[in-house]
Amino acid sequence: MLPVVFHQGAQVTTGRSRRAPHLGLSQQAFGLMITFIGVVVLSFEGVLIRSIKVDSWTLLFLRGLLAFPGLCLFFLVVERRGWRKQVRSMGWAGALAAVLFAIDNVGFIYSITHTSVANTLLLISLSPLFAGLFTRLLLKEPVPRRTWLAIAGGSVATLIIMLGSLVEGDLSGTIAGLIASAALGGTLVVLRANPTLNMIPAVAIGSGLAALVGLPAAVPGSADAQDWMYLVVLGFFVVPVAFGLIATGPRFIPAPEVALLLLLETVLGAYMVWAIIGEEPVITTIVGGLILVAVLAAHSVATLRNLEGHGLRKVGS
């Protein structure tokens, strides 16, 4: 799941966001449209991963290997001019974001192959709350009370999910999901500290680094023709298009609006795996998931109302 951080600050307006209309749509409608498309595309990731029969290390290697050029191509198509300057300007902040995103990739693939897709998606959705906590600890920025309440509610939901993992015997996958979520939260903090950083190159480099992590234990020859078909769709289409569109969304709409749409991916992704593959979530996942989705939705709505109260119609992420 792509990171979105909740924060208040000065209005951020790029040259791109000043162009209107976009495809005949207002800036707000265009941002909602591309984010929604990205979320729907991303919801297919769980089904594709579950349909690929290779081991987790081979999956990590091949997914990253294919996603890296796909994301680079998306970046070049979107940016066209000035891409070299943007890549060079990333500096150490971009490198740190890439490493953290690689850790997220490793944790995500291990988690989704060692516990249910629903568990993994729910745990990844905690990343904005990790970002809020890290923002307070590392950047020393004040965290609103609503975020602390959301962190508390999210912690309760996570404990419920982990209790179910103890019963089901997939605790390692749940812990990997938490590590992935924390790494994603760390990525958000890097981006928060460097608001002009372009997300897509860091995501691409992070995917490449994740592929290198999986390389020593990977067995690409174990993938059959059907696996390769799913891998190509995942690496060349789903990951670049979904991540690229969702990363672009906050340029046009406030980050909390993007976060609300990302909740759809948490629910839709788990439902699709259930409906298509028949992977039914256990009761603790359902209970914890309902609590978590409610907590995150309430936090997003409260943040959005606060931004509107301050007259901020667009916040950079």
Short mmCIF file of C-alpha atoms in Angstrom, two decimals, residues 23-276:
data_model
loop_
_atom_site.label_atom_id
_atom_site.label_comp_id
_atom_site.label_asym_id
_atom_site.label_seq_id
_atom_site.Cartn_x
_atom_site.Cartn_y
_atom_site.Cartn_z
CA LEU A 23 -9.10 16.17 -19.00
CA GLY A 24 -12.05 18.53 -18.68
CA LEU A 25 -12.22 17.93 -14.90
CA SER A 26 -11.58 20.23 -11.97
CA GLN A 27 -8.35 19.74 -10.01
CA GLN A 28 -10.25 18.04 -7.18
CA ALA A 29 -12.16 15.69 -9.50
CA PHE A 30 -9.01 14.81 -11.42
CA GLY A 31 -7.12 14.00 -8.21
CA LEU A 32 -9.96 11.82 -6.96
CA MET A 33 -10.19 10.05 -10.32
CA ILE A 34 -6.51 9.11 -10.64
CA THR A 35 -6.30 8.07 -6.99
CA PHE A 36 -9.42 5.91 -7.28
CA ILE A 37 -8.06 4.22 -10.42
CA GLY A 38 -4.75 3.60 -8.65
CA VAL A 39 -6.51 2.07 -5.63
CA VAL A 40 -8.65 -0.23 -7.80
CA VAL A 41 -5.59 -1.40 -9.77
CA LEU A 42 -3.64 -2.00 -6.53
CA SER A 43 -6.46 -4.12 -5.10
CA PHE A 44 -5.57 -6.83 -7.66
CA GLU A 45 -2.09 -7.26 -6.16
CA GLY A 46 -3.16 -9.72 -3.47
CA VAL A 47 -4.99 -11.96 -5.96
CA LEU A 48 -2.00 -11.97 -8.33
CA ILE A 49 0.49 -12.76 -5.55
CA ARG A 50 -1.71 -15.58 -4.25
CA SER A 51 -1.92 -16.98 -7.82
CA ILE A 52 1.88 -17.10 -8.24
CA LYS A 53 3.19 -20.45 -7.01
CA VAL A 54 6.89 -19.65 -6.48
CA ASP A 55 8.47 -19.27 -3.02
CA SER A 56 8.52 -15.91 -1.27
CA TRP A 57 12.19 -15.11 -2.06
CA THR A 58 11.73 -15.82 -5.76
CA LEU A 59 8.56 -13.74 -5.73
CA LEU A 60 10.39 -10.87 -4.01
CA PHE A 61 13.20 -10.99 -6.56
CA LEU A 62 11.03 -11.24 -9.70
CA ARG A 63 8.46 -8.69 -8.52
CA GLY A 64 11.18 -6.13 -7.76
CA LEU A 65 13.09 -6.94 -10.94
CA LEU A 66 10.05 -6.28 -13.10
CA ALA A 67 8.64 -3.37 -11.06
CA PHE A 68 11.89 -1.35 -11.22
CA PRO A 69 11.82 -0.68 -15.00
CA GLY A 70 8.03 -0.33 -14.91
CA LEU A 71 8.20 2.43 -12.30
CA CYS A 72 11.08 4.13 -14.11
CA LEU A 73 9.05 4.16 -17.32
CA PHE A 74 6.03 5.58 -15.52
CA PHE A 75 8.22 8.31 -14.01
CA LEU A 76 9.67 9.24 -17.40
CA VAL A 77 6.24 9.33 -19.05
CA VAL A 78 4.79 11.55 -16.33
CA GLU A 79 7.74 13.90 -15.87
CA ARG A 80 9.19 13.95 -19.42
CA ARG A 81 11.44 16.98 -18.95
CA GLY A 82 13.65 17.66 -15.98
CA TRP A 83 13.68 14.08 -14.72
CA ARG A 84 17.48 14.02 -14.40
CA LYS A 85 17.44 17.05 -12.12
CA GLN A 86 14.70 15.51 -9.97
CA VAL A 87 16.61 12.26 -9.54
CA ARG A 88 19.84 14.10 -8.62
CA SER A 89 18.01 16.32 -6.14
CA MET A 90 16.82 13.30 -4.14
CA GLY A 91 20.23 13.00 -2.44
CA TRP A 92 20.57 11.13 0.83
CA ALA A 93 16.91 11.63 1.68
CA GLY A 94 15.90 9.77 -1.46
CA ALA A 95 18.41 7.01 -0.71
CA LEU A 96 17.02 6.60 2.82
CA ALA A 97 13.45 6.54 1.50
CA ALA A 98 14.47 3.86 -1.02
CA VAL A 99 16.09 1.67 1.68
CA LEU A 100 13.05 1.98 3.93
CA PHE A 101 10.74 1.18 1.03
CA ALA A 102 12.87 -1.88 0.24
CA ILE A 103 12.43 -3.06 3.84
CA ASP A 104 8.70 -2.51 3.41
CA ASN A 105 8.75 -4.62 0.22
CA VAL A 106 10.59 -7.49 1.92
CA GLY A 107 8.24 -7.42 4.91
CA PHE A 108 5.17 -7.15 2.68
CA ILE A 109 6.07 -10.13 0.49
CA TYR A 110 7.01 -12.28 3.49
CA SER A 111 3.84 -11.28 5.30
CA ILE A 112 1.44 -11.87 2.42
CA THR A 113 2.97 -15.31 1.79
CA HIS A 114 2.94 -16.34 5.48
CA THR A 115 -0.41 -15.00 6.68
CA SER A 116 -3.73 -14.03 5.13
CA VAL A 117 -3.95 -11.19 2.60
CA ALA A 118 -6.49 -9.50 4.87
CA ASN A 119 -4.05 -9.51 7.80
CA THR A 120 -1.26 -8.07 5.66
CA LEU A 121 -3.37 -5.29 4.14
CA LEU A 122 -4.79 -4.29 7.51
CA LEU A 123 -1.33 -4.12 9.10
CA ILE A 124 0.09 -2.10 6.18
CA SER A 125 -2.75 0.39 6.61
CA LEU A 126 -1.23 1.28 10.01
CA SER A 127 1.69 3.03 8.27
CA PRO A 128 0.23 6.58 8.57
CA LEU A 129 -0.11 6.04 12.32
CA PHE A 130 3.51 4.86 12.55
CA ALA A 131 4.42 8.00 10.62
CA GLY A 132 2.62 10.16 13.17
CA LEU A 133 4.49 8.49 16.01
CA PHE A 134 7.88 8.77 14.26
CA THR A 135 7.16 12.40 13.38
CA ARG A 136 6.84 13.18 17.07
CA LEU A 137 9.88 11.13 18.11
CA LEU A 138 12.29 12.05 15.28
CA LEU A 139 11.14 15.40 13.88
CA LYS A 140 9.89 16.69 17.25
CA GLU A 141 6.74 17.98 15.58
CA PRO A 142 3.54 18.14 17.64
CA VAL A 143 1.09 15.34 16.93
CA PRO A 144 -2.65 16.19 17.18
CA ARG A 145 -4.68 14.45 19.85
CA ARG A 146 -6.80 12.75 17.16
CA THR A 147 -3.64 11.02 15.88
CA TRP A 148 -2.72 9.75 19.36
CA LEU A 149 -6.29 8.43 19.74
CA ALA A 150 -6.01 6.76 16.33
CA ILE A 151 -2.68 5.19 17.34
CA ALA A 152 -4.32 3.81 20.48
CA GLY A 153 -7.28 2.43 18.54
CA GLY A 154 -4.98 0.98 15.90
CA SER A 155 -2.93 -0.71 18.60
CA VAL A 156 -6.03 -2.41 20.01
CA ALA A 157 -7.01 -3.61 16.54
CA THR A 158 -3.49 -4.92 15.92
CA LEU A 159 -3.49 -6.86 19.20
CA ILE A 160 -6.77 -8.53 18.20
CA ILE A 161 -5.33 -9.51 14.81
CA MET A 162 -2.15 -10.84 16.46
CA LEU A 163 -4.19 -12.96 18.90
CA GLY A 164 -5.81 -14.59 15.90
CA SER A 165 -2.38 -15.13 14.35
CA LEU A 166 -1.24 -16.96 17.48
CA VAL A 167 -4.19 -19.33 17.13
CA GLU A 168 -3.72 -19.79 13.39
CA GLY A 169 0.05 -20.24 13.64
CA ASP A 170 0.97 -17.42 11.25
CA LEU A 171 2.44 -14.98 13.77
CA SER A 172 5.69 -14.57 11.77
CA GLY A 173 3.70 -13.23 8.82
CA THR A 174 1.85 -10.83 11.09
CA ILE A 175 5.11 -9.54 12.63
CA ALA A 176 6.56 -9.11 9.12
CA GLY A 177 3.49 -7.05 8.22
CA LEU A 178 4.08 -4.81 11.24
CA ILE A 179 7.74 -4.35 10.26
CA ALA A 180 6.66 -3.47 6.72
CA SER A 181 4.14 -0.97 8.06
CA ALA A 182 6.75 0.63 10.35
CA ALA A 183 9.23 0.89 7.45
CA LEU A 184 6.54 2.52 5.35
CA GLY A 185 5.88 4.91 8.22
CA GLY A 186 9.60 5.73 8.27
CA THR A 187 9.40 6.48 4.56
CA LEU A 188 6.60 8.91 5.29
CA VAL A 189 8.75 10.72 7.83
CA VAL A 190 11.56 11.12 5.27
CA LEU A 191 9.07 12.53 2.78
CA ARG A 192 7.58 14.80 5.45
CA ALA A 193 11.04 16.19 6.19
CA ASN A 194 11.67 16.66 2.43
CA PRO A 195 8.30 17.71 0.93
CA THR A 196 9.78 18.43 -2.51
CA LEU A 197 11.08 14.86 -2.88
CA ASN A 198 9.50 12.99 -5.77
CA MET A 199 8.17 9.65 -4.54
CA ILE A 200 8.31 7.58 -7.74
CA PRO A 201 12.13 7.29 -8.18
CA ALA A 202 12.50 6.28 -4.51
CA VAL A 203 9.82 3.62 -4.98
CA ALA A 204 11.61 2.34 -8.10
CA ILE A 205 15.00 2.16 -6.36
CA GLY A 206 13.39 0.52 -3.33
CA SER A 207 11.86 -2.15 -5.59
CA GLY A 208 15.29 -2.77 -7.14
CA LEU A 209 16.92 -3.10 -3.71
CA ALA A 210 14.21 -5.54 -2.63
CA ALA A 211 15.00 -7.63 -5.72
CA LEU A 212 18.66 -7.75 -4.66
CA VAL A 213 17.63 -8.97 -1.19
CA GLY A 214 15.67 -11.82 -2.73
CA LEU A 215 18.30 -12.69 -5.35
CA PRO A 216 20.57 -15.05 -3.30
CA ALA A 217 17.71 -17.40 -2.41
CA ALA A 218 15.63 -16.90 -5.56
CA VAL A 219 14.98 -19.70 -8.04
CA PRO A 220 13.59 -17.97 -11.16
CA GLY A 221 13.48 -21.29 -13.01
CA SER A 222 10.74 -22.48 -10.65
CA ALA A 223 8.27 -20.06 -12.25
CA ASP A 224 6.14 -21.65 -14.96
CA ALA A 225 4.45 -19.91 -17.89
CA GLN A 226 1.37 -19.03 -15.85
CA ASP A 227 3.53 -17.59 -13.05
CA TRP A 228 5.38 -15.41 -15.56
CA MET A 229 2.12 -14.13 -16.98
CA TYR A 230 0.97 -13.04 -13.52
CA LEU A 231 4.43 -11.62 -12.69
CA VAL A 232 4.52 -9.50 -15.84
CA VAL A 233 1.06 -8.10 -15.10
CA LEU A 234 2.10 -7.44 -11.48
CA GLY A 235 5.52 -5.90 -12.21
CA PHE A 236 4.88 -4.02 -15.44
CA PHE A 237 1.32 -2.86 -14.85
CA VAL A 238 -0.17 -3.18 -11.36
CA VAL A 239 2.76 -1.87 -9.29
CA PRO A 240 3.85 1.02 -11.58
CA VAL A 241 0.36 2.24 -12.49
CA ALA A 242 -1.11 1.89 -8.99
CA PHE A 243 1.83 3.36 -7.09
CA GLY A 244 2.40 6.05 -9.71
CA LEU A 245 -1.20 7.26 -9.71
CA ILE A 246 -1.61 7.14 -5.93
CA ALA A 247 1.70 8.97 -5.42
CA THR A 248 0.49 11.68 -7.82
CA GLY A 249 -2.88 12.07 -6.10
CA PRO A 250 -1.73 14.37 -3.25
CA ARG A 251 -0.56 16.91 -5.84
CA PHE A 252 -4.22 17.61 -6.58
CA ILE A 253 -6.20 16.72 -3.44
CA PRO A 254 -5.47 16.78 0.32
CA ALA A 255 -3.60 13.77 1.67
CA PRO A 256 -6.50 12.74 3.99
CA GLU A 257 -8.73 12.35 0.94
CA VAL A 258 -6.13 10.04 -0.58
CA ALA A 259 -5.99 8.10 2.70
CA LEU A 260 -9.76 7.63 2.71
CA LEU A 261 -9.60 6.14 -0.77
CA LEU A 262 -6.72 3.88 0.30
CA LEU A 263 -9.03 2.35 2.91
CA LEU A 264 -11.01 1.05 -0.06
CA GLU A 265 -7.94 -0.94 -1.15
CA THR A 266 -7.66 -2.52 2.31
CA VAL A 267 -11.24 -3.78 2.12
CA LEU A 268 -11.46 -4.40 -1.63
CA GLY A 269 -8.14 -6.27 -1.79
CA ALA A 270 -9.15 -8.65 1.00
CA TYR A 271 -12.61 -9.14 -0.50
CA MET A 272 -11.22 -9.96 -3.94
CA VAL A 273 -8.93 -12.66 -2.53
CA TRP A 274 -11.91 -14.04 -0.62
CA ALA A 275 -14.25 -13.96 -3.64
CA ILE A 276 -11.79 -15.16 -6.30
#
